[in-house]
Amino acid sequence: MTVMQQPSGAEILLRALRDQGVEVIFGYPGGAVLPIYDAIFQQNSIRHILVRHEQAAVHAAEGYARSTGKVGVVLVTSGPGATNAVTGLVDALMDSIPVVCLTGQVPTHLIGNDAFQEADTTGITRAATKQNYLVRQSEDLARTVHEAFYIARSGRPGPVLIDLPKDILIAPAPYQPASAEPHRSYRPATEPDPARIKEAVRLLKGAKRPIVYSGGGVINSGDAASEALVAFVRATGVPCTSTLMGLGAYPSNDPQFLGMLGMHGTFEANNAMHGCDVMLNIGARFDDRVTGRINAFSPGSRKIHADIDPSSINKNVLVDVPIVGDAARVMEALLAAWHADDARQDREALAGWWRQIDAWRAVDSLKYTQDSGPGAIIKPQHAIRRLYEITRETGRETFITTEVGQHQMWAAQHYRFDKPNRWMTSGGLGTMGYGLPAAMGVQIAHPDALVVDISGEASVQMNIQEMATLAQYRLPVKVFILNNQYMGMVRQWQELLHGGRYSESYSESLPDFVKLAEAFHGVGLRATGIDDLDRVIREMIAIDRPVIADICVDQKENCFPMIPSGAAHNEMILGPEHQDRTASITDEGLMLV
Amino acid sequence: MPKDIPHPAAPPTFSGKEAAALPHRSATISVLVDNESGVLARVIGLFAGRGYNIDSLTVASVDAGGSRSRINIVTSGTDMVIEQIKAQLARLVPVYRIAELSQEGPHLARELAMVKVISDGANRAEALRLAEAFRARVIDATVESFVFELTGGTQKLDSFIELLRPIGLAEVSRTGVAAIARGTRMLSASPH
């Protein structure tokens, strides 16, 4: 007879992760988590991806989560491991991305003693997570892991952290499967109130100038939400715009799509938001990048706001019809109620509204002029247009991530998404250094897909060390750098708002990105003029290894249209292609970021 | 029969209202929470991080097993801000229930103050007379000092303390507001 030894906390942890369907962990070892790494070594069902910095582990998990709809998992050590992960956690919190982050902690008897690599991780991350836990007793371990996954993916998703003292990982622990009982306190509502749905349909049917404004909530809800959104917009014939986070939920080549709205949104989208009489916001949160000056935001409209998080409703903008529910359920209910309601839609008014929108569209606010002469300098917008067109020609499944800044906005404007979960960008927190590790996570989840990080030469350096991770796991991620040798968005604001005083925004002493790629066992390519562009893009796509494509673009190009800080939607600045339209920035606007 | 105070799952409509024109008001909010570590820090952090006022905050375990606590918060803001505070509180994971007692029917709100007065002569006699008028109890006395205990609404405590200020008020310790609904309505842990 053999005596069965009870498994250790670390083994129980892995068992709970397996039961939650976890296949991949992004992490970095250290003293406090050695028992977990030992347990990982002795099993084969969960794969561990060794990153080069803990922030990158969280972004990689975000990329994994956003491209699959699953929960991303992170494992880091105590102290600096945990503090390095904080930026990633806040990023996931702001963008509502389901992530479970496991952090090591000093043994329970040392907590509070300023032990080596001790940090008050739950204290530090309380405002950086949706929920966090410190496991103090072995019998709580398995239950806490299951609860963390439930919290991360339910309602409005978000990051959840579990702090694991080393003694808990070593001591034997009992296993409990996930409970079928509902959570004792956290039960977000997903079914919309039918009375509110009816009210919303009545408003939309009577509307003369309606608009649908969709956001990241539609993506988070899953494919059914995007399908229901498309079905509703098509059935009603109304125009649809999207936030940065929502791109892809509605196909961007569809004639009813007005493009992105907000600070760098299209002329037609922003003017339609300003001039509409009924607005349906589905899964967006009236962010300041979307609304512009809040008291001048869409002044004449009745607003319907559907969100799974009641605290998003009436936070920035007071609404007429609040609807709490999951985006898919809300859109399905709206469509059913639309067909059931016997009131007639004012199709004539809608046709007039479309004529107005088409007039705004004719302004062609994303227009740029690419000089085609030999050696002509590459316009960044054109680089993205060509990247889009060429990737489309290949017919390959393509995922795009970005860093933060001008290149991000140009990507949002000029790359066209027609499916959800193909576009990963740091929207809420605006984290430079997001794109490369996020692309890594996407490529792990989709090994055969084409994954491109559209980046800038400044942002990419914030997590450039992850090139080593790409090499180690043979991840053929493409880093497509729009290199203008400036922190472009900072430079643009300095030009427009600070008298052209380019304080600290020039990227001095840039690395040679071609050699840098080679140093990291990848391939470096460079395009310095328009004649190189297509060749470099095609070559980049064809190479089955990590590639950095250094695209040298026009240094002075600005991102337009732009709603200056403190201005309203109808006060957009258009680019040099549209010299006749200008707007000025107020002192109040200068204080805004 | 006890009646549940409904959890504010449905946000109100602000149809036709302007955010800037909403009046400022005070609100007494009770929150029933899981008694897990850090839950108070979570609530306070929410108020600090989002710039809401805390005029008073009390917390204590309220069930037999010590597994649930009740937090009473007195805050102020416009309707929009107070609705936002309630929604933010309601979405915290360890929160079972919240109720704005000051909006949902009649309620009782009380706090306790211990007030130390150091004085002599006429002032000492006057302090004692005021205590009697306010029905405050003397819970400690020396030849130079009294400690009074007074329970009541915030305003009653404020006026008592103000009256004692010129006649030897030395130190005040207050509990903050505890509140409960009148009648059979109650805040129970049945999930929202």
GROMACS .gro file of N, CA, C and O in nm, chain B residues 48-120:
model
  292
  641ALA      N    1  -1.145   5.821  -0.276
  641ALA     CA    2  -1.027   5.906  -0.293
  641ALA      C    3  -0.988   5.913  -0.441
  641ALA      O    4  -0.962   6.021  -0.494
  642GLY      N    5  -0.986   5.797  -0.506
  642GLY     CA    6  -0.938   5.790  -0.644
  642GLY      C    7  -1.027   5.865  -0.741
  642GLY      O    8  -0.980   5.919  -0.840
  643ARG      N    9  -1.156   5.872  -0.712
  643ARG     CA   10  -1.248   5.937  -0.805
  643ARG      C   11  -1.292   6.076  -0.757
  643ARG      O   12  -1.376   6.140  -0.818
  644GLY      N   13  -1.233   6.118  -0.645
  644GLY     CA   14  -1.257   6.255  -0.601
  644GLY      C   15  -1.394   6.280  -0.540
  644GLY      O   16  -1.447   6.390  -0.548
  645TYR      N   17  -1.453   6.177  -0.479
  645TYR     CA   18  -1.582   6.198  -0.411
  645TYR      C   19  -1.557   6.240  -0.266
  645TYR      O   20  -1.455   6.208  -0.207
  646ASN      N   21  -1.655   6.309  -0.210
  646ASN     CA   22  -1.643   6.352  -0.070
  646ASN      C   23  -1.679   6.238   0.023
  646ASN      O   24  -1.771   6.162  -0.005
  647ILE      N   25  -1.611   6.231   0.137
  647ILE     CA   26  -1.661   6.147   0.247
  647ILE      C   27  -1.683   6.242   0.364
  647ILE      O   28  -1.589   6.296   0.419
  648ASP      N   29  -1.811   6.263   0.399
  648ASP     CA   30  -1.839   6.348   0.515
  648ASP      C   31  -1.834   6.266   0.642
  648ASP      O   32  -1.800   6.316   0.749
  649SER      N   33  -1.871   6.139   0.632
  649SER     CA   34  -1.864   6.049   0.747
  649SER      C   35  -1.861   5.907   0.695
  649SER      O   36  -1.919   5.876   0.592
  650LEU      N   37  -1.788   5.820   0.767
  650LEU     CA   38  -1.784   5.680   0.727
  650LEU      C   39  -1.774   5.593   0.852
  650LEU      O   40  -1.692   5.621   0.941
  651THR      N   41  -1.861   5.494   0.863
  651THR     CA   42  -1.852   5.401   0.975
  651THR      C   43  -1.854   5.260   0.920
  651THR      O   44  -1.909   5.234   0.814
  652VAL      N   45  -1.792   5.168   0.994
  652VAL     CA   46  -1.792   5.029   0.950
  652VAL      C   47  -1.785   4.937   1.071
  652VAL      O   48  -1.716   4.966   1.168
  653ALA      N   49  -1.862   4.830   1.066
  653ALA     CA   50  -1.854   4.725   1.169
  653ALA      C   51  -1.917   4.599   1.114
  653ALA      O   52  -2.003   4.605   1.026
  654SER      N   53  -1.872   4.488   1.166
  654SER     CA   54  -1.929   4.360   1.131
  654SER      C   55  -2.073   4.356   1.185
  654SER      O   56  -2.100   4.403   1.295
  655VAL      N   57  -2.167   4.300   1.108
  655VAL     CA   58  -2.307   4.306   1.151
  655VAL      C   59  -2.379   4.171   1.152
  655VAL      O   60  -2.498   4.165   1.174
  656ASP      N   61  -2.308   4.062   1.122
  656ASP     CA   62  -2.378   3.935   1.131
  656ASP      C   63  -2.310   3.844   1.234
  656ASP      O   64  -2.199   3.870   1.280
  657ALA      N   65  -2.381   3.735   1.268
  657ALA     CA   66  -2.336   3.650   1.377
  657ALA      C   67  -2.198   3.591   1.351
  657ALA      O   68  -2.112   3.588   1.438
  658GLY      N   69  -2.173   3.546   1.229
  658GLY     CA   70  -2.046   3.483   1.199
  658GLY      C   71  -1.933   3.581   1.172
  658GLY      O   72  -1.819   3.541   1.152
  659GLY      N   73  -1.964   3.709   1.169
  659GLY     CA   74  -1.861   3.809   1.140
  659GLY      C   75  -1.818   3.807   0.995
  659GLY      O   76  -1.710   3.854   0.960
  660SER      N   77  -1.902   3.753   0.905
  660SER     CA   78  -1.860   3.742   0.767
  660SER      C   79  -1.906   3.861   0.682
  660SER      O   80  -1.862   3.877   0.569
  661ARG      N   81  -1.996   3.942   0.739
  661ARG     CA   82  -2.040   4.059   0.663
  661ARG      C   83  -2.030   4.185   0.747
  661ARG      O   84  -2.056   4.183   0.867
  662SER      N   85  -1.994   4.292   0.680
  662SER     CA   86  -1.987   4.422   0.748
  662SER      C   87  -2.081   4.520   0.680
  662SER      O   88  -2.113   4.503   0.561
  663ARG      N   89  -2.119   4.619   0.757
  663ARG     CA   90  -2.200   4.725   0.698
  663ARG      C   91  -2.119   4.854   0.705
  663ARG      O   92  -2.066   4.890   0.810
  664ILE      N   93  -2.110   4.919   0.592
  664ILE     CA   94  -2.041   5.047   0.585
  664ILE      C   95  -2.148   5.153   0.562
  664ILE      O   96  -2.233   5.138   0.473
  665ASN      N   97  -2.147   5.257   0.644
  665ASN     CA   98  -2.239   5.369   0.624
  665ASN      C   99  -2.157   5.490   0.581
  665ASN      O  100  -2.059   5.525   0.649
  666ILE      N  101  -2.196   5.549   0.472
  666ILE     CA  102  -2.120   5.663   0.420
  666ILE      C  103  -2.213   5.782   0.404
  666ILE      O  104  -2.321   5.769   0.347
  667VAL      N  105  -2.170   5.896   0.455
  667VAL     CA  106  -2.242   6.020   0.424
  667VAL      C  107  -2.155   6.096   0.326
  667VAL      O  108  -2.036   6.119   0.351
  668THR      N  109  -2.214   6.128   0.212
  668THR     CA  110  -2.138   6.197   0.108
  668THR      C  111  -2.224   6.307   0.049
  668THR      O  112  -2.338   6.326   0.092
  669SER      N  113  -2.170   6.381  -0.044
  669SER     CA  114  -2.251   6.487  -0.106
  669SER      C  115  -2.206   6.507  -0.250
  669SER      O  116  -2.094   6.473  -0.287
  670GLY      N  117  -2.296   6.560  -0.329
  670GLY     CA  118  -2.268   6.583  -0.470
  670GLY      C  119  -2.398   6.607  -0.544
  670GLY      O  120  -2.505   6.608  -0.483
  671THR      N  121  -2.389   6.624  -0.676
  671THR     CA  122  -2.512   6.637  -0.754
  671THR      C  123  -2.573   6.498  -0.770
  671THR      O  124  -2.508   6.397  -0.743
  672ASP      N  125  -2.696   6.493  -0.816
  672ASP     CA  126  -2.764   6.365  -0.842
  672ASP      C  127  -2.677   6.275  -0.929
  672ASP      O  128  -2.667   6.154  -0.906
  673MET      N  129  -2.616   6.335  -1.030
  673MET     CA  130  -2.533   6.259  -1.124
  673MET      C  131  -2.415   6.195  -1.050
  673MET      O  132  -2.384   6.077  -1.068
  674VAL      N  133  -2.352   6.272  -0.962
  674VAL     CA  134  -2.237   6.221  -0.887
  674VAL      C  135  -2.282   6.113  -0.788
  674VAL      O  136  -2.217   6.007  -0.777
  675ILE      N  137  -2.392   6.135  -0.721
  675ILE     CA  138  -2.437   6.037  -0.622
  675ILE      C  139  -2.480   5.907  -0.689
  675ILE      O  140  -2.448   5.798  -0.642
  676GLU      N  141  -2.546   5.917  -0.803
  676GLU     CA  142  -2.580   5.795  -0.878
  676GLU      C  143  -2.453   5.723  -0.920
  676GLU      O  144  -2.445   5.600  -0.919
  677GLN      N  145  -2.352   5.799  -0.958
  677GLN     CA  146  -2.225   5.741  -0.998
  677GLN      C  147  -2.156   5.672  -0.880
  677GLN      O  148  -2.104   5.561  -0.894
  678ILE      N  149  -2.160   5.735  -0.763
  678ILE     CA  150  -2.102   5.674  -0.642
  678ILE      C  151  -2.170   5.541  -0.614
  678ILE      O  152  -2.106   5.439  -0.588
  679LYS      N  153  -2.303   5.540  -0.622
  679LYS     CA  154  -2.377   5.416  -0.595
  679LYS      C  155  -2.341   5.308  -0.696
  679LYS      O  156  -2.320   5.192  -0.660
  680ALA      N  157  -2.332   5.347  -0.823
  680ALA     CA  158  -2.299   5.249  -0.927
  680ALA      C  159  -2.157   5.196  -0.910
  680ALA      O  160  -2.130   5.077  -0.928
  681GLN      N  161  -2.066   5.285  -0.873
  681GLN     CA  162  -1.927   5.242  -0.852
  681GLN      C  163  -1.917   5.147  -0.733
  681GLN      O  164  -1.844   5.049  -0.737
  682LEU      N  165  -1.990   5.179  -0.626
  682LEU     CA  166  -1.989   5.091  -0.508
  682LEU      C  167  -2.050   4.956  -0.544
  682LEU      O  168  -1.998   4.851  -0.507
  683ALA      N  169  -2.161   4.959  -0.618
  683ALA     CA  170  -2.235   4.836  -0.647
  683ALA      C  171  -2.152   4.739  -0.730
  683ALA      O  172  -2.174   4.619  -0.726
  684ARG      N  173  -2.056   4.790  -0.808
  684ARG     CA  174  -1.982   4.697  -0.894
  684ARG      C  175  -1.857   4.642  -0.828
  684ARG      O  176  -1.787   4.560  -0.888
  685LEU      N  177  -1.827   4.685  -0.706
  685LEU     CA  178  -1.715   4.623  -0.634
  685LEU      C  179  -1.751   4.477  -0.606
  685LEU      O  180  -1.863   4.448  -0.565
  686VAL      N  181  -1.657   4.390  -0.627
  686VAL     CA  182  -1.686   4.246  -0.616
  686VAL      C  183  -1.738   4.207  -0.477
  686VAL      O  184  -1.834   4.131  -0.467
  687PRO      N  185  -1.678   4.253  -0.367
  687PRO     CA  186  -1.727   4.208  -0.236
  687PRO      C  187  -1.853   4.278  -0.186
  687PRO      O  188  -1.893   4.257  -0.071
  688VAL      N  189  -1.917   4.358  -0.269
  688VAL     CA  190  -2.038   4.430  -0.225
  688VAL      C  191  -2.162   4.346  -0.256
  688VAL      O  192  -2.183   4.304  -0.369
  689TYR      N  193  -2.244   4.323  -0.152
  689TYR     CA  194  -2.370   4.252  -0.170
  689TYR      C  195  -2.481   4.347  -0.211
  689TYR      O  196  -2.559   4.321  -0.301
  690ARG      N  197  -2.490   4.455  -0.137
  690ARG     CA  198  -2.606   4.542  -0.151
  690ARG      C  199  -2.565   4.684  -0.121
  690ARG      O  200  -2.481   4.707  -0.034
  691ILE      N  201  -2.629   4.777  -0.185
  691ILE     CA  202  -2.615   4.914  -0.140
  691ILE      C  203  -2.752   4.979  -0.141
  691ILE      O  204  -2.842   4.939  -0.215
  692ALA      N  205  -2.770   5.077  -0.055
  692ALA     CA  206  -2.896   5.151  -0.055
  692ALA      C  207  -2.867   5.294  -0.015
  692ALA      O  208  -2.787   5.319   0.075
  693GLU      N  209  -2.932   5.386  -0.085
  693GLU     CA  210  -2.922   5.524  -0.043
  693GLU      C  211  -3.040   5.549   0.049
  693GLU      O  212  -3.152   5.576   0.004
  694LEU      N  213  -3.014   5.540   0.181
  694LEU     CA  214  -3.124   5.549   0.277
  694LEU      C  215  -3.193   5.684   0.270
  694LEU      O  216  -3.313   5.695   0.290
  695SER      N  217  -3.116   5.787   0.239
  695SER     CA  218  -3.172   5.921   0.237
  695SER      C  219  -3.268   5.941   0.119
  695SER      O  220  -3.335   6.043   0.111
  696GLN      N  221  -3.276   5.847   0.025
  696GLN     CA  222  -3.367   5.862  -0.089
  696GLN      C  223  -3.480   5.761  -0.086
  696GLN      O  224  -3.583   5.782  -0.145
  697GLU      N  225  -3.456   5.647  -0.018
  697GLU     CA  226  -3.550   5.537  -0.031
  697GLU      C  227  -3.642   5.525   0.090
  697GLU      O  228  -3.642   5.426   0.159
  698GLY      N  229  -3.716   5.629   0.118
  698GLY     CA  230  -3.809   5.625   0.229
  698GLY      C  231  -3.746   5.673   0.358
  698GLY      O  232  -3.627   5.705   0.361
  699PRO      N  233  -3.826   5.678   0.466
  699PRO     CA  234  -3.775   5.732   0.592
  699PRO      C  235  -3.665   5.645   0.651
  699PRO      O  236  -3.666   5.524   0.636
  700HIS      N  237  -3.571   5.710   0.716
  700HIS     CA  238  -3.463   5.634   0.778
  700HIS      C  239  -3.417   5.706   0.905
  700HIS      O  240  -3.453   5.821   0.929
  701LEU      N  241  -3.340   5.635   0.983
  701LEU     CA  242  -3.283   5.691   1.106
  701LEU      C  243  -3.133   5.700   1.088
  701LEU      O  244  -3.072   5.609   1.033
  702ALA      N  245  -3.076   5.811   1.136
  702ALA     CA  246  -2.930   5.825   1.128
  702ALA      C  247  -2.882   5.880   1.262
  702ALA      O  248  -2.936   5.979   1.311
  703ARG      N  249  -2.787   5.813   1.322
  703ARG     CA  250  -2.739   5.852   1.454
  703ARG      C  251  -2.589   5.843   1.460
  703ARG      O  252  -2.530   5.757   1.396
  704GLU      N  253  -2.531   5.929   1.542
  704GLU     CA  254  -2.392   5.907   1.576
  704GLU      C  255  -2.370   5.935   1.723
  704GLU      O  256  -2.457   5.990   1.790
  705LEU      N  257  -2.257   5.893   1.773
  705LEU     CA  258  -2.226   5.910   1.913
  705LEU      C  259  -2.103   5.998   1.924
  705LEU      O  260  -2.009   5.983   1.845
  706ALA      N  261  -2.107   6.092   2.020
  706ALA     CA  262  -1.990   6.177   2.043
  706ALA      C  263  -1.949   6.167   2.189
  706ALA      O  264  -2.034   6.157   2.278
  707MET      N  265  -1.819   6.165   2.212
  707MET     CA  266  -1.768   6.185   2.348
  707MET      C  267  -1.697   6.318   2.348
  707MET      O  268  -1.611   6.344   2.263
  708VAL      N  269  -1.740   6.403   2.443
  708VAL     CA  270  -1.694   6.542   2.440
  708VAL      C  271  -1.629   6.576   2.574
  708VAL      O  272  -1.692   6.560   2.679
  709LYS      N  273  -1.505   6.620   2.568
  709LYS     CA  274  -1.434   6.654   2.692
  709LYS      C  275  -1.434   6.804   2.712
  709LYS      O  276  -1.398   6.880   2.621
  710VAL      N  277  -1.475   6.845   2.833
  710VAL     CA  278  -1.476   6.987   2.868
  710VAL      C  279  -1.385   7.006   2.988
  710VAL      O  280  -1.396   6.934   3.087
  711ILE      N  281  -1.294   7.102   2.978
  711ILE     CA  282  -1.208   7.133   3.093
  711ILE      C  283  -1.236   7.279   3.130
  711ILE      O  284  -1.211   7.370   3.051
  712SER      N  285  -1.293   7.298   3.248
  712SER     CA  286  -1.330   7.435   3.287
  712SER      C  287  -1.356   7.438   3.437
  712SER      O  288  -1.357   7.335   3.504
  713ASP      N  289  -1.380   7.559   3.489
  713ASP     CA  290  -1.416   7.569   3.631
  713ASP      C  291  -1.521   7.679   3.650
  713ASP      O  292  -1.558   7.747   3.555
   0.00000   0.00000   0.00000
